[in-house]
XYZ file of C-alpha atoms in Angstrom:
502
model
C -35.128 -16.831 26.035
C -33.010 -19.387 28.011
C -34.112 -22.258 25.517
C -32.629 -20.609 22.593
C -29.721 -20.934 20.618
C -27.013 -19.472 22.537
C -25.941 -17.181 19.238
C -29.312 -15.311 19.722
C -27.571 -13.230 22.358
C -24.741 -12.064 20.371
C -27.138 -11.465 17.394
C -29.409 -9.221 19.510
C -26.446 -7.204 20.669
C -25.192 -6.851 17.163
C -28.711 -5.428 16.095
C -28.885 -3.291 19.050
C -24.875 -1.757 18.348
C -25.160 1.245 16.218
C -23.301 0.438 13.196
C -20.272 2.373 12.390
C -18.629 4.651 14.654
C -18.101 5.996 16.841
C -19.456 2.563 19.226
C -19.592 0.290 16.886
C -15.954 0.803 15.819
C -14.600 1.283 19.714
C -16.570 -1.964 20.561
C -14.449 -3.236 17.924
C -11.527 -2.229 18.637
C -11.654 -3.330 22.361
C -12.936 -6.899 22.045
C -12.098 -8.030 18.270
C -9.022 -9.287 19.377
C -10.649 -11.445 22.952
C -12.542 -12.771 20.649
C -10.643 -14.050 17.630
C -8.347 -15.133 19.636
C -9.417 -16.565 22.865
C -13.752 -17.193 22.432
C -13.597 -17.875 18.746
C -11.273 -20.808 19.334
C -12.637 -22.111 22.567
C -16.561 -21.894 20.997
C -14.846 -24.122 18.123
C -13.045 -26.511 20.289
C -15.634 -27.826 22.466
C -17.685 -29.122 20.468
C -15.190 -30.976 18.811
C -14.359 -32.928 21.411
C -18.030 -34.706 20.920
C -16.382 -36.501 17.902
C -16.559 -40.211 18.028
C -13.238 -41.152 17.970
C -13.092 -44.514 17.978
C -15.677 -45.272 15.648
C -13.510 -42.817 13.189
C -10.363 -44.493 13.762
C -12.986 -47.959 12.971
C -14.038 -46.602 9.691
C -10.539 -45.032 8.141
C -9.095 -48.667 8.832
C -12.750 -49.570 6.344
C -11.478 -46.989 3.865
C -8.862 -48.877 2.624
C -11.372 -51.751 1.307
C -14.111 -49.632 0.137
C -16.357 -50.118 2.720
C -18.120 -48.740 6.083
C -20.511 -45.467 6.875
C -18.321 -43.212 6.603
C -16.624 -44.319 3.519
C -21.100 -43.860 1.727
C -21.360 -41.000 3.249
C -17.728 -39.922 1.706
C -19.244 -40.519 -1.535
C -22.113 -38.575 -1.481
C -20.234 -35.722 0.019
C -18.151 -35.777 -3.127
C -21.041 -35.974 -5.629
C -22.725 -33.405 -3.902
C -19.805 -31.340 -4.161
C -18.816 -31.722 -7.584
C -22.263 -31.553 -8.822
C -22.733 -27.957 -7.053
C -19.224 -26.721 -8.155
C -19.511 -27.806 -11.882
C -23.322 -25.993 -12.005
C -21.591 -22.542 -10.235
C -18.882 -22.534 -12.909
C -21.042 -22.525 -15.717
C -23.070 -19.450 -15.123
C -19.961 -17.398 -14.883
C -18.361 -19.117 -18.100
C -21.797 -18.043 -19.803
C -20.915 -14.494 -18.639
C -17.644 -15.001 -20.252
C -15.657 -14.753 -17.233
C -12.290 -16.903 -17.398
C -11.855 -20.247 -16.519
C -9.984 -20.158 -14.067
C -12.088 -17.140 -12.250
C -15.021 -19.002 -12.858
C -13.073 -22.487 -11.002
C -12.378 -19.811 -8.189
C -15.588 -18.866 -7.896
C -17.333 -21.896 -7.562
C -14.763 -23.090 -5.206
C -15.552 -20.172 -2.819
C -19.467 -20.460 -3.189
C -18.413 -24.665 -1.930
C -16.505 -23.684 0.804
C -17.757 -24.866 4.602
C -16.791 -22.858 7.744
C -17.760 -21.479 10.891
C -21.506 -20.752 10.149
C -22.409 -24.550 8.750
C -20.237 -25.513 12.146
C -22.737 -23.666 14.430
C -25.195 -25.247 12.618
C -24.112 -29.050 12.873
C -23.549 -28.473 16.623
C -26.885 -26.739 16.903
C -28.061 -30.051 15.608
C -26.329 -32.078 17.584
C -27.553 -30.452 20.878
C -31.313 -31.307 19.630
C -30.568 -34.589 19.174
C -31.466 -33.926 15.346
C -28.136 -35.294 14.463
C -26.459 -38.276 14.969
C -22.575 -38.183 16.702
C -21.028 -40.311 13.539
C -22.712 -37.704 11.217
C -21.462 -35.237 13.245
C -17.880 -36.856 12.961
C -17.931 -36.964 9.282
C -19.366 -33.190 8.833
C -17.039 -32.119 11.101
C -13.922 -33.565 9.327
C -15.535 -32.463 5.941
C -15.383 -28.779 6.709
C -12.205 -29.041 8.593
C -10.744 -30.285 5.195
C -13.014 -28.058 3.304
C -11.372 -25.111 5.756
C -8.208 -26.003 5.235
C -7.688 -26.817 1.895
C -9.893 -24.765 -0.202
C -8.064 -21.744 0.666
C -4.672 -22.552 -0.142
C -5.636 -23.857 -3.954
C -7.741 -20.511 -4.345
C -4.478 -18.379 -3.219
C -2.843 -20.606 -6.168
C -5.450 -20.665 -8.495
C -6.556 -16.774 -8.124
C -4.400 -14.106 -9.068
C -6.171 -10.566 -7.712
C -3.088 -8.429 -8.808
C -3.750 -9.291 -12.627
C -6.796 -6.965 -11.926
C -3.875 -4.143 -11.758
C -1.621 -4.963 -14.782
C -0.684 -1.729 -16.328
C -0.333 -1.598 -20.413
C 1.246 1.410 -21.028
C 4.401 3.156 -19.265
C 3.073 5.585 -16.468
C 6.606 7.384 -15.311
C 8.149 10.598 -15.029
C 10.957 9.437 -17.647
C 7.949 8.983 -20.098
C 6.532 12.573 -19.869
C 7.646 15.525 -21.422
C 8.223 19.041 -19.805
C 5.247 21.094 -19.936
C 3.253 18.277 -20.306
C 0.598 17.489 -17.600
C 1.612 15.623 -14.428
C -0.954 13.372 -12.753
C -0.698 12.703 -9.048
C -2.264 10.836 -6.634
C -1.140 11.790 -3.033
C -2.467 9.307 -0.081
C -3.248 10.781 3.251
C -3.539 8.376 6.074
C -3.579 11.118 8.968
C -4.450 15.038 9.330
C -0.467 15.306 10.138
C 0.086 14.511 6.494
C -1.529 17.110 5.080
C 0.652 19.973 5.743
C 3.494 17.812 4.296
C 1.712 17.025 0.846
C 0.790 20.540 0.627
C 3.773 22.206 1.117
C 5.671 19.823 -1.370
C 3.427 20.615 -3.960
C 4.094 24.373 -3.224
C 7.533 24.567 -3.124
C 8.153 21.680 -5.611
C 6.199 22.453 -8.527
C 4.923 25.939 -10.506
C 1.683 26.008 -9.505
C 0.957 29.382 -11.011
C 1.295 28.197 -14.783
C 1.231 24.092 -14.268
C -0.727 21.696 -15.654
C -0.681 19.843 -12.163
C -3.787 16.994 -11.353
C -3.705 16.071 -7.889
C -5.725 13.629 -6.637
C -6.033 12.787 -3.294
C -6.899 9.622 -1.311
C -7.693 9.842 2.340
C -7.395 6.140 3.895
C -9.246 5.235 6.721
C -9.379 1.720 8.303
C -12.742 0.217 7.629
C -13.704 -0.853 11.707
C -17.179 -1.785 12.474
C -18.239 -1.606 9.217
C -19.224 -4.818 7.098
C -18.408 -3.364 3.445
C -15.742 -1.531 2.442
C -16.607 2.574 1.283
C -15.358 4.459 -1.609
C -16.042 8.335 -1.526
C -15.870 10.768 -4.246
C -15.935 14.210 -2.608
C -16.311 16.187 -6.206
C -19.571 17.599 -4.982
C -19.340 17.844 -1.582
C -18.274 20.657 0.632
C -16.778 20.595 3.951
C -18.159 22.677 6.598
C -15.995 23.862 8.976
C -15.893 23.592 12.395
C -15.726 19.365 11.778
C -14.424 17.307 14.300
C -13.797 14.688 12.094
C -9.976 14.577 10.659
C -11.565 13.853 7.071
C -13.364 16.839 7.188
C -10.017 18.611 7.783
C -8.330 16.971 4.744
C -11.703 18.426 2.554
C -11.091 22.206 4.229
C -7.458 22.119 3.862
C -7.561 20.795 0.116
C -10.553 22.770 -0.650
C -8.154 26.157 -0.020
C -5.388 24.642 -1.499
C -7.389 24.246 -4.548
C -8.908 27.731 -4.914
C -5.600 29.446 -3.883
C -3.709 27.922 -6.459
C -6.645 27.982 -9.444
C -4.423 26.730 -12.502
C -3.949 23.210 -10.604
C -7.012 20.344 -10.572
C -7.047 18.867 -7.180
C -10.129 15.774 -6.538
C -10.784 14.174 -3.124
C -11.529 10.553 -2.295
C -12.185 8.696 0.629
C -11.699 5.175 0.808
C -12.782 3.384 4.071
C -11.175 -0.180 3.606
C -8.912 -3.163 5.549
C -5.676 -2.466 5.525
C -4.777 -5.813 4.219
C -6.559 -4.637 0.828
C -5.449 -0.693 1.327
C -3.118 -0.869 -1.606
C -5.894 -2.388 -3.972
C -7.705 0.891 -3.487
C -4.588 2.369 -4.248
C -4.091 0.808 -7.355
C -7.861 1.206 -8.755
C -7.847 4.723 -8.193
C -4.334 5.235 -9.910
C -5.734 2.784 -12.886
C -9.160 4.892 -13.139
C -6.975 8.450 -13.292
C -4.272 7.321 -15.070
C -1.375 8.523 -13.210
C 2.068 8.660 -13.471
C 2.632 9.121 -10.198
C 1.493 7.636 -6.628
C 3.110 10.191 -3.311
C 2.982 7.758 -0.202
C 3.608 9.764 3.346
C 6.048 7.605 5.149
C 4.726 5.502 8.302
C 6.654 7.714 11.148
C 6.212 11.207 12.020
C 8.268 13.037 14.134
C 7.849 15.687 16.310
C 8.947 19.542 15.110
C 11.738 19.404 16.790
C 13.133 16.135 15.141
C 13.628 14.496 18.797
C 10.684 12.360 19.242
C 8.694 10.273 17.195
C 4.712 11.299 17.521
C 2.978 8.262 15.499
C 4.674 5.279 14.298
C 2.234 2.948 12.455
C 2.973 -0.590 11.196
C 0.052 -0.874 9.290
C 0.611 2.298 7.304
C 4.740 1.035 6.684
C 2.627 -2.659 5.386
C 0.526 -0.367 3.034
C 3.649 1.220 1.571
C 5.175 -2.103 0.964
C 2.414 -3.336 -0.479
C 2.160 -0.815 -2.966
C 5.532 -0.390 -4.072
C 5.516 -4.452 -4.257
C 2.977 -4.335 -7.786
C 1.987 -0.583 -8.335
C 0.912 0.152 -11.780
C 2.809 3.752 -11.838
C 6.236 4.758 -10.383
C 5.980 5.444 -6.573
C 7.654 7.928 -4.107
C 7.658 7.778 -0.223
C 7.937 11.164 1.051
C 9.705 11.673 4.698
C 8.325 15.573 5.848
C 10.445 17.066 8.026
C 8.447 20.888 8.825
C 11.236 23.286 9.491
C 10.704 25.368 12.381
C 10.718 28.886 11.077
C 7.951 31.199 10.510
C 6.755 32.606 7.491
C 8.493 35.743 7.387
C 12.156 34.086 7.465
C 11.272 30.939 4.783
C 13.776 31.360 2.281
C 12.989 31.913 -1.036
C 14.783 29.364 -2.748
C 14.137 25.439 -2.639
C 16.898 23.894 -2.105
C 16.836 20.116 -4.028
C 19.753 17.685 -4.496
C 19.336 14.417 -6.584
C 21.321 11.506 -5.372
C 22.627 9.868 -8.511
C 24.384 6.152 -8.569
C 22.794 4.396 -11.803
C 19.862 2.672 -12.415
C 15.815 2.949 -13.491
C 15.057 4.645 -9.962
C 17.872 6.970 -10.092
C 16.625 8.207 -13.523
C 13.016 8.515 -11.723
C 14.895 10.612 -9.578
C 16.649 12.856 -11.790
C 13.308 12.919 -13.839
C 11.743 14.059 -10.411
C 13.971 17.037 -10.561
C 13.785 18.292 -13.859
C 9.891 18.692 -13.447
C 10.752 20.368 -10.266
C 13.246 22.874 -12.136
C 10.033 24.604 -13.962
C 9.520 26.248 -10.488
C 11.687 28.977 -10.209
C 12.627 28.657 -6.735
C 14.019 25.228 -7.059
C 17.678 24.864 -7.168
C 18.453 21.558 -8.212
C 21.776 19.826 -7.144
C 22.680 16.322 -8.606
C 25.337 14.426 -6.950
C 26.606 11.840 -8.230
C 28.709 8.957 -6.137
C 30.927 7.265 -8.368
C 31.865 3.676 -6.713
C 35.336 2.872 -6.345
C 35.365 -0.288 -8.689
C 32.823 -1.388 -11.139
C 31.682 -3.993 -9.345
C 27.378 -4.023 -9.279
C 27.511 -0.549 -12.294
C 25.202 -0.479 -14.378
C 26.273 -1.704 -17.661
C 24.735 -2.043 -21.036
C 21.850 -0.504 -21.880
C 21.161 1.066 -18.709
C 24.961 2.670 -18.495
C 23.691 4.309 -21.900
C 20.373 5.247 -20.374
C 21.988 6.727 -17.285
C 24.071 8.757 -19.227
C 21.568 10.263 -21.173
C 19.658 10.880 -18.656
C 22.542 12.732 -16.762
C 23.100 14.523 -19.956
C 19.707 15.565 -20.836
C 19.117 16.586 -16.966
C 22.499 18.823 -16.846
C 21.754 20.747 -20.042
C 18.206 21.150 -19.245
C 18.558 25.182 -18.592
C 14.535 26.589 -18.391
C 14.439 30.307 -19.269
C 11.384 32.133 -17.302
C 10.511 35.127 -18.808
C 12.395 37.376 -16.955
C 15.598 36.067 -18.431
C 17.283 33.864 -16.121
C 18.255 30.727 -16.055
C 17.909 27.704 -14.016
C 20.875 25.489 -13.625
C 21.717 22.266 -12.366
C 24.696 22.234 -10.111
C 26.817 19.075 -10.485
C 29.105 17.352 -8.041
C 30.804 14.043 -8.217
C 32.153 12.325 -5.570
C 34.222 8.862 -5.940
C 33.851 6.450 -2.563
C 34.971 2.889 -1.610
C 32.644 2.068 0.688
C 29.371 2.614 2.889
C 31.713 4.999 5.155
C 32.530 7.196 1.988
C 29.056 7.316 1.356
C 27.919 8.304 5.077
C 30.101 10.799 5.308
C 29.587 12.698 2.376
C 26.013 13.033 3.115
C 26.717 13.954 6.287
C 29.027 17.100 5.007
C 25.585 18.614 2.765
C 23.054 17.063 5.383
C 22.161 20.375 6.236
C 22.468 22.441 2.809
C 19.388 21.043 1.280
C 15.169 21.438 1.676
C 14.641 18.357 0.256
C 16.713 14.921 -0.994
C 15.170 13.078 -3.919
C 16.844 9.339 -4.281
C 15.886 5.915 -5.942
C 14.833 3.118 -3.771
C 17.257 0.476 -5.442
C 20.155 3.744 -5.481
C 23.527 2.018 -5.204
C 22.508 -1.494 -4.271
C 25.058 -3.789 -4.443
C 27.883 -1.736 -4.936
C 30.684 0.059 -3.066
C 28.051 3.127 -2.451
C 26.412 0.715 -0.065
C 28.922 -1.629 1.113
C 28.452 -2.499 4.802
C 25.333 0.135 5.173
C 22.649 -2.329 3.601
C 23.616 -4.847 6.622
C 22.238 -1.803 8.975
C 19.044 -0.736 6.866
C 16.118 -0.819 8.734
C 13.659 0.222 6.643
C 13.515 -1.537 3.206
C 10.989 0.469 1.574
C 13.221 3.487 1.753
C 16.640 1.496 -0.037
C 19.737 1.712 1.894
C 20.770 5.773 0.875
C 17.298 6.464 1.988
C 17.651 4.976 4.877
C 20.550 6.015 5.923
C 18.469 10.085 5.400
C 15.956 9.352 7.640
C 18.395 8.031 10.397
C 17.975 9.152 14.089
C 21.493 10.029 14.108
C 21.137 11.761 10.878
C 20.808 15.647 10.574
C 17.425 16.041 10.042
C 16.656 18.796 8.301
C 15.256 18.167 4.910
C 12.869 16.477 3.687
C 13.410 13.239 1.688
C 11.892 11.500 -1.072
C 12.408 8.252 -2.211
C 10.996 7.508 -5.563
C 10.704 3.959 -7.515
C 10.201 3.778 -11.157
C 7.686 1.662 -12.683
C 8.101 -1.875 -12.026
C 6.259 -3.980 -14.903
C 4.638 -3.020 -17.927
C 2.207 -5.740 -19.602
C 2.931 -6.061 -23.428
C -0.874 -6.527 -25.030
């Protein structure tokens, strides 16, 4: 065993690792990042110092008149190259796959990286390969390494995969029509928030409601991502496991509230590629509607914050960055009273300055006014000057949207009526703006705001300098402050971005 190549030992541990977790995924965890960053580089470094520099420097200066080893062994290199990337890009052109894919594709099947590197140095050690050959291997995959991937990035376009042909919004769907969610769930703390926004939000007892929901889990010690449908599967209780918890706690939520369609997923993935799964889901279900939990939680009593996760807050910027449906960021904040003293009525108030996420908003509402408990209150902050309004055809589109939203009276069958309180508020600045809030901080369950509400006007003046999270816009923002009241709950919604005309 001493005489072998020194990977063998790594290899054999690897095979001896259970794969998965729970110790494959700790081992992981505890030594991916010793050796990425420290091993990794010093196992590549090495070796490279074995490169014959002089003779390089010898045979560059021969480059120049077409001459020297290196500059043959250039030219078979590039043969050899082209020959293997113009025979990989026909059998994907015969499949009909684009050009440009099929370019992509045979420049990823060329690439040269760490494995041929072990290889070469392998060699060298047996004295199977000479130090010049070495040289110009070495310099061949270090351009190979370093090039390759920065033309595929410009050549390969994965979010075209996601391009949305039809408008997927609240706007777009009538009242009564069905509503198609899909709520993501990174930890078990989530859960209570999702469900109890769906139960005081939305009629659940008459509503044509699909929820579908994805539990994320960061793929670690795993090789492939996982995608889980859980439509046949029961959860057992008595799970350790905080995915079996999100099956139990859906699982009731489903057969308590029968009229409603609720479907689990799991997706076990990087979270570099999170939002992809994301997006493929929403695609598959067509939905009109993707409910992100927001990266912080804080403790009951609002003082502390319990779990504050960067790579969550990167998945919620990547999704509201190209998602193929409007998105909302929900901010639960679980009032401590028991069951007994909940109040009946759901307070809602709809922050209104102009603009395609403000009418998300206000569309938000009015499917949240076919509940009978929901009070909706829209406030509207008028800026001081006209300066960044909405003008055009999205003044007339606010307007009717106001309109249609204030008139918008639902009759249950007992005979009342729902309306929609309006106030209107003019300020001059940020300060205006703060303190109004402020004054109803404490009057409402739950805030419902666009993400772009009020940018760039006198709503916002001299708060957007202080906004620290830009996924949440600057009113947003300015909710979930640690100086602000906290006792609703606050939703931030952004319409549809892009829709792809066939």
């Amino acid at each position: 065993m001493l005489h072998f190549f020194p990977a063998i030992g790594p290899f054999l541990l690897g095979l001896c690792v259970p794969h998965g977790p729970p110790l494959g995924s700790a081992l992981v965890q505890k030594f991916e990042s010793f050796n990425t960053g420290i091993l990794l580089p010093l196992f590549l470094f090495f070796p490279m110092l074995q490169i014959d520099g002089p003779w390089l420097v010898e045979e560059v200066q021969k480059l120049r008149h077409y001459d020297g080893q290196m500059y043959e062994a250039l030219n078979i290199i590039v043969v050899v190259s082209a020959s293997k990337m113009f025979f990989t890009t026909i059998p994907p052109l015969l499949a009909k796959m684009p050009l440009t894919d099929s370019f992509v594709m045979s420049l990823i099947l060329s690439n040269k990286g760490f494995v041929e590197m072990c290889y070469f140095m392998y060699a060298v050690e047996k004295k199977t390969l000479q130090v010049k050959s070495f040289t110009t291997l070495a310099l061949m995959i270090l351009f190979s390494s370093t090039v390759l991937p920065v033309v595929i990035h410009y050549l390969y376009d994965g979010s075209s995969r996601f391009i949305c042909f039809q408008k997927r919004n609240l706007m777009s769907l009538k009242l009564g029509s069905e509503m198609k969610f899909l709520t993501c769930i990174h930890k078990s703390d989530h859960i209570s928030g999702v469900i109890n926004f769906l139960e005081q939000a939305f009629p659940l007892e008459d509503s044509l409601l699909t929820c579908n929901v994805l539990n994320l889990i960061e793929l670690v010690g795993l090789d492939n991502p996982l995608f889980i449908s859980h439509q046949m599967q029961k959860a057992e209780p008595g799970g350790r496991s905080y995915s079996t918890n999100v099956l139990i706690a859906f699982d009731e939520f489903k057969h308590f509230w029968k009229s409603i369609t609720v479907e689990l997923f799991t997706s076990i993935s990087n979270p570099k590629y999170m939002h992809q799964e994301i997006y493929s889901l929403a695609l598959d279900k067509q939905v009109s509607f993707i409910m992100l939990p927001f990266h912080k939680i804080w403790s009951l009593d609002h003082t502390t914050v319990v779990s504050d996760d960067v790579m969550r807050r990167n998945v919620n910027i990547n999704v509201l960055s190209q998602a193929p449906c409007s998105v909302g960021v929900l901010v639960h904040r679980q009032k401590m009273v028991s069951a007994q003293k909940r109040e009946p009525i759901f307070k809602v108030c709809a922050i209104f300055v102009g603009g395609k996420d403000d009418r998300e908003a206000l569309a938000m509402g009015k499917h949240m006014m076919r509940n009978q408990k929901v009070r909706l209150t829209v406030l509207k902050l008028v800026p001081g000057t006209v300066v960044g309004m909405t003008t055009g055809w999205d003044q007339m589109l606010d307007t009717a949207e106001l309109k249609e939203t204030l008139r918008n009276s639902i009759t249950p069958s007992e005979g009342e009526h729902n309306f929609v309180e309006y106030l209107e508020e003019t300020v001059d600045d940020g300060s205006d703006t703060s303190r109004i809030l402020l004054s109803i901080a404490s009057a409402f369950d739950l805030f419902v705001v666009g993400r772009s509400s009020g940018m760039g006007t006198d709503v916002t003046r001299a708060l957007s300098e202080w906004t620290e999270f830009d996924e949440l816009g600057v009113i947003g923002d300015l909710l979930v402050a640690s100086d602000f009241p906290q006792r609703g709950s606050v939703l931030v919604v952004q319409q549809q971005q892009n829709v792809a005309c066939r």
